[in-house]
Amino acid sequence: MVDEHNLLGWSEFEAGATLFSFEGDRADNIFHENNSVKHSVADWRVLKPIFNAAGCIHCQFCWISCPDTSIVSTDRKFERIDYDHCKGCGLCSDVCPTNPKSLIMFPNQVQPEDAIKAWPAKAEKKKEQ
Ligand code: SF4
Ligand code: SF4
């Protein structure tokens, strides 16, 4: 169990310090106590992506584009969003190709069930003149 009170804050590390992800050999898969995997680092998020499974084609564009590895996929299927690490950058929503998008950014306090009720309808393609 990590003692949160004994961890260094970001401003206490020397400039250029390296934070190792794992204790010892990576193969042991034991995360270092400073690794963010055990801590929520999403405090500054203002918007959050909400997922609507209705139109998802499991293309994995969101998974490969997320800079925080916060899209969790299993067997190449969208599984969930890791809200402990998602920073709300919106890239996943930007790259989602479905119509309507299957990931849309909402204010952080919006509940998924309310977002699903407010989901936009399929947009009509504009006819070329
Ligand atoms: S980008 Fe959109 S359609 Fe593709 S897997 Fe992600 S949510 Fe689903
Ligand atoms: S909003 Fe940004 S950080 Fe969050 S899941 Fe989407 S791409 Fe990742």
mmCIF file of C-alpha atoms and ligand atoms in Angstrom:
data_model
loop_
_atom_site.group_PDB
_atom_site.id
_atom_site.type_symbol
_atom_site.label_atom_id
_atom_site.label_comp_id
_atom_site.label_asym_id
_atom_site.label_seq_id
_atom_site.Cartn_x
_atom_site.Cartn_y
_atom_site.Cartn_z
ATOM 1 C CA MET A 1 0.000 0.000 0.000
ATOM 2 C CA VAL A 2 1.400 3.389 -1.027
ATOM 3 C CA ASP A 3 1.596 6.058 1.671
ATOM 4 C CA GLU A 4 0.281 9.072 -0.282
ATOM 5 C CA HIS A 5 1.625 11.486 2.346
ATOM 6 C CA ASN A 6 5.242 10.432 1.768
ATOM 7 C CA LEU A 7 5.230 10.878 -2.004
ATOM 8 C CA LEU A 8 7.091 13.802 -3.550
ATOM 9 C CA GLY A 9 5.040 16.465 -5.287
ATOM 10 C CA TRP A 10 5.926 17.380 -8.871
ATOM 11 C CA SER A 11 7.670 20.589 -7.798
ATOM 12 C CA GLU A 12 9.957 18.709 -5.381
ATOM 13 C CA PHE A 13 11.743 16.735 -8.067
ATOM 14 C CA GLU A 14 14.980 18.108 -9.531
ATOM 15 C CA ALA A 15 14.657 19.548 -13.022
ATOM 16 C CA GLY A 16 15.404 16.785 -15.500
ATOM 17 C CA ALA A 17 14.751 14.019 -12.978
ATOM 18 C CA THR A 18 13.683 10.700 -14.390
ATOM 19 C CA LEU A 19 10.774 8.877 -12.809
ATOM 20 C CA PHE A 20 11.107 5.191 -13.432
ATOM 21 C CA SER A 21 7.871 3.389 -14.145
ATOM 22 C CA PHE A 22 8.793 0.091 -12.588
ATOM 23 C CA GLU A 23 10.542 -1.164 -9.470
ATOM 24 C CA GLY A 24 13.567 -3.048 -10.709
ATOM 25 C CA ASP A 25 13.089 -5.142 -13.792
ATOM 26 C CA ARG A 26 10.166 -4.156 -15.984
ATOM 27 C CA ALA A 27 9.439 -7.840 -16.537
ATOM 28 C CA ASP A 28 8.370 -8.086 -12.893
ATOM 29 C CA ASN A 29 5.600 -5.604 -13.698
ATOM 30 C CA ILE A 30 5.763 -4.002 -10.252
ATOM 31 C CA PHE A 31 4.991 -0.309 -10.662
ATOM 32 C CA HIS A 32 7.105 2.260 -8.818
ATOM 33 C CA GLU A 33 5.189 4.132 -6.135
ATOM 34 C CA ASN A 34 5.591 7.384 -8.106
ATOM 35 C CA ASN A 35 4.031 5.883 -11.204
ATOM 36 C CA SER A 36 0.752 7.586 -12.020
ATOM 37 C CA VAL A 37 -0.931 4.255 -12.682
ATOM 38 C CA LYS A 38 -1.808 4.146 -8.984
ATOM 39 C CA HIS A 39 -2.902 7.762 -8.681
ATOM 40 C CA SER A 40 -5.526 9.904 -10.289
ATOM 41 C CA VAL A 41 -3.792 12.593 -12.345
ATOM 42 C CA ALA A 42 -6.891 14.029 -13.986
ATOM 43 C CA ASP A 43 -7.647 16.858 -11.559
ATOM 44 C CA TRP A 44 -7.371 19.629 -14.111
ATOM 45 C CA ARG A 45 -9.850 18.114 -16.572
ATOM 46 C CA VAL A 46 -12.651 20.543 -17.517
ATOM 47 C CA LEU A 47 -14.253 18.438 -20.244
ATOM 48 C CA LYS A 48 -14.442 14.673 -20.419
ATOM 49 C CA PRO A 49 -15.179 12.294 -23.254
ATOM 50 C CA ILE A 50 -18.352 10.239 -22.923
ATOM 51 C CA PHE A 51 -18.759 7.062 -24.920
ATOM 52 C CA ASN A 52 -21.928 5.995 -26.695
ATOM 53 C CA ALA A 53 -21.687 2.395 -27.821
ATOM 54 C CA ALA A 54 -24.596 2.678 -30.272
ATOM 55 C CA GLY A 55 -22.493 3.679 -33.275
ATOM 56 C CA CYS A 56 -18.971 2.568 -32.338
ATOM 57 C CA ILE A 57 -17.253 0.580 -35.080
ATOM 58 C CA HIS A 58 -14.257 -0.326 -32.896
ATOM 59 C CA CYS A 59 -11.845 1.250 -35.335
ATOM 60 C CA GLN A 60 -9.415 1.970 -32.484
ATOM 61 C CA PHE A 61 -8.619 5.479 -33.769
ATOM 62 C CA CYS A 62 -9.360 6.852 -30.281
ATOM 63 C CA TRP A 63 -7.169 4.234 -28.616
ATOM 64 C CA ILE A 64 -4.157 4.928 -30.784
ATOM 65 C CA SER A 65 -4.569 8.729 -30.579
ATOM 66 C CA CYS A 66 -4.922 9.147 -26.821
ATOM 67 C CA PRO A 67 -1.719 10.687 -25.419
ATOM 68 C CA ASP A 68 -2.517 9.392 -21.938
ATOM 69 C CA THR A 69 -3.349 5.790 -22.771
ATOM 70 C CA SER A 70 -6.753 6.443 -21.262
ATOM 71 C CA ILE A 71 -8.812 4.553 -23.815
ATOM 72 C CA VAL A 72 -8.939 0.971 -22.620
ATOM 73 C CA SER A 73 -9.474 -1.642 -25.311
ATOM 74 C CA THR A 74 -9.704 -5.383 -24.946
ATOM 75 C CA ASP A 75 -9.418 -7.725 -27.909
ATOM 76 C CA ARG A 76 -9.505 -4.665 -30.209
ATOM 77 C CA LYS A 77 -12.844 -3.570 -28.821
ATOM 78 C CA PHE A 78 -13.464 -0.283 -27.042
ATOM 79 C CA GLU A 79 -13.943 -1.173 -23.397
ATOM 80 C CA ARG A 80 -13.941 2.001 -21.283
ATOM 81 C CA ILE A 81 -12.332 5.348 -20.566
ATOM 82 C CA ASP A 82 -9.826 5.523 -17.727
ATOM 83 C CA TYR A 83 -11.055 8.726 -16.056
ATOM 84 C CA ASP A 84 -8.255 8.591 -13.466
ATOM 85 C CA HIS A 85 -5.791 9.466 -16.207
ATOM 86 C CA CYS A 86 -7.788 11.136 -18.986
ATOM 87 C CA LYS A 87 -6.856 14.850 -19.178
ATOM 88 C CA GLY A 88 -9.800 15.872 -21.359
ATOM 89 C CA CYS A 89 -7.751 16.927 -24.377
ATOM 90 C CA GLY A 90 -10.498 15.870 -26.805
ATOM 91 C CA LEU A 91 -8.275 14.089 -29.324
ATOM 92 C CA CYS A 92 -10.263 10.863 -29.053
ATOM 93 C CA SER A 93 -13.449 12.705 -29.952
ATOM 94 C CA ASP A 94 -11.745 14.595 -32.789
ATOM 95 C CA VAL A 95 -10.617 11.391 -34.511
ATOM 96 C CA CYS A 96 -13.799 9.367 -33.989
ATOM 97 C CA PRO A 97 -15.161 8.826 -37.522
ATOM 98 C CA THR A 98 -18.753 7.795 -36.837
ATOM 99 C CA ASN A 99 -21.815 9.927 -37.519
ATOM 100 C CA PRO A 100 -22.739 10.971 -34.884
ATOM 101 C CA LYS A 101 -19.461 10.598 -33.041
ATOM 102 C CA SER A 102 -19.266 7.781 -30.522
ATOM 103 C CA LEU A 103 -17.110 9.883 -28.203
ATOM 104 C CA ILE A 104 -18.202 13.429 -27.450
ATOM 105 C CA MET A 105 -16.704 15.915 -25.001
ATOM 106 C CA PHE A 106 -19.021 17.080 -22.207
ATOM 107 C CA PRO A 107 -18.445 19.230 -19.101
ATOM 108 C CA ASN A 108 -16.771 17.112 -16.447
ATOM 109 C CA GLN A 109 -19.796 17.099 -14.142
ATOM 110 C CA VAL A 110 -22.212 15.656 -16.740
ATOM 111 C CA GLN A 111 -23.321 12.096 -16.002
ATOM 112 C CA PRO A 112 -23.075 9.572 -18.879
ATOM 113 C CA GLU A 113 -26.805 8.764 -18.806
ATOM 114 C CA ASP A 114 -27.649 12.475 -19.239
ATOM 115 C CA ALA A 115 -25.097 12.800 -22.040
ATOM 116 C CA ILE A 116 -26.573 9.812 -23.887
ATOM 117 C CA LYS A 117 -30.042 11.434 -23.716
ATOM 118 C CA ALA A 118 -28.583 14.613 -25.249
ATOM 119 C CA TRP A 119 -26.614 12.784 -27.950
ATOM 120 C CA PRO A 120 -26.866 14.472 -31.370
ATOM 121 C CA ALA A 121 -28.682 12.756 -34.229
ATOM 122 C CA LYS A 122 -26.940 11.627 -37.380
ATOM 123 C CA ALA A 123 -25.955 14.683 -39.411
ATOM 124 C CA GLU A 124 -27.285 14.828 -42.973
ATOM 125 C CA LYS A 125 -24.643 15.076 -45.668
ATOM 126 C CA LYS A 126 -24.798 18.350 -47.578
ATOM 127 C CA LYS A 127 -25.622 17.859 -51.229
ATOM 128 C CA GLU A 128 -22.967 19.190 -53.592
ATOM 129 C CA GLN A 129 -24.280 22.001 -55.781
HETATM 130 S S1 SF4 B 1 -12.795 6.217 -32.598
HETATM 131 FE FE1 SF4 B 1 -15.021 6.157 -32.249
HETATM 132 S S2 SF4 B 1 -15.745 4.440 -33.524
HETATM 133 FE FE2 SF4 B 1 -13.528 4.221 -33.327
HETATM 134 S S3 SF4 B 1 -13.276 2.841 -31.532
HETATM 135 FE FE3 SF4 B 1 -13.161 4.950 -30.773
HETATM 136 S S4 SF4 B 1 -15.280 5.414 -30.135
HETATM 137 FE FE4 SF4 B 1 -15.399 3.625 -31.473
HETATM 138 S S1 SF4 B 2 -9.843 13.272 -23.876
HETATM 139 FE FE1 SF4 B 2 -7.636 13.056 -24.409
HETATM 140 S S2 SF4 B 2 -6.742 12.089 -22.591
HETATM 141 FE FE2 SF4 B 2 -8.950 11.764 -22.437
HETATM 142 S S3 SF4 B 2 -9.327 9.764 -23.374
HETATM 143 FE FE3 SF4 B 2 -9.603 11.338 -24.974
HETATM 144 S S4 SF4 B 2 -7.607 11.493 -26.012
HETATM 145 FE FE4 SF4 B 2 -7.276 10.462 -24.021
#
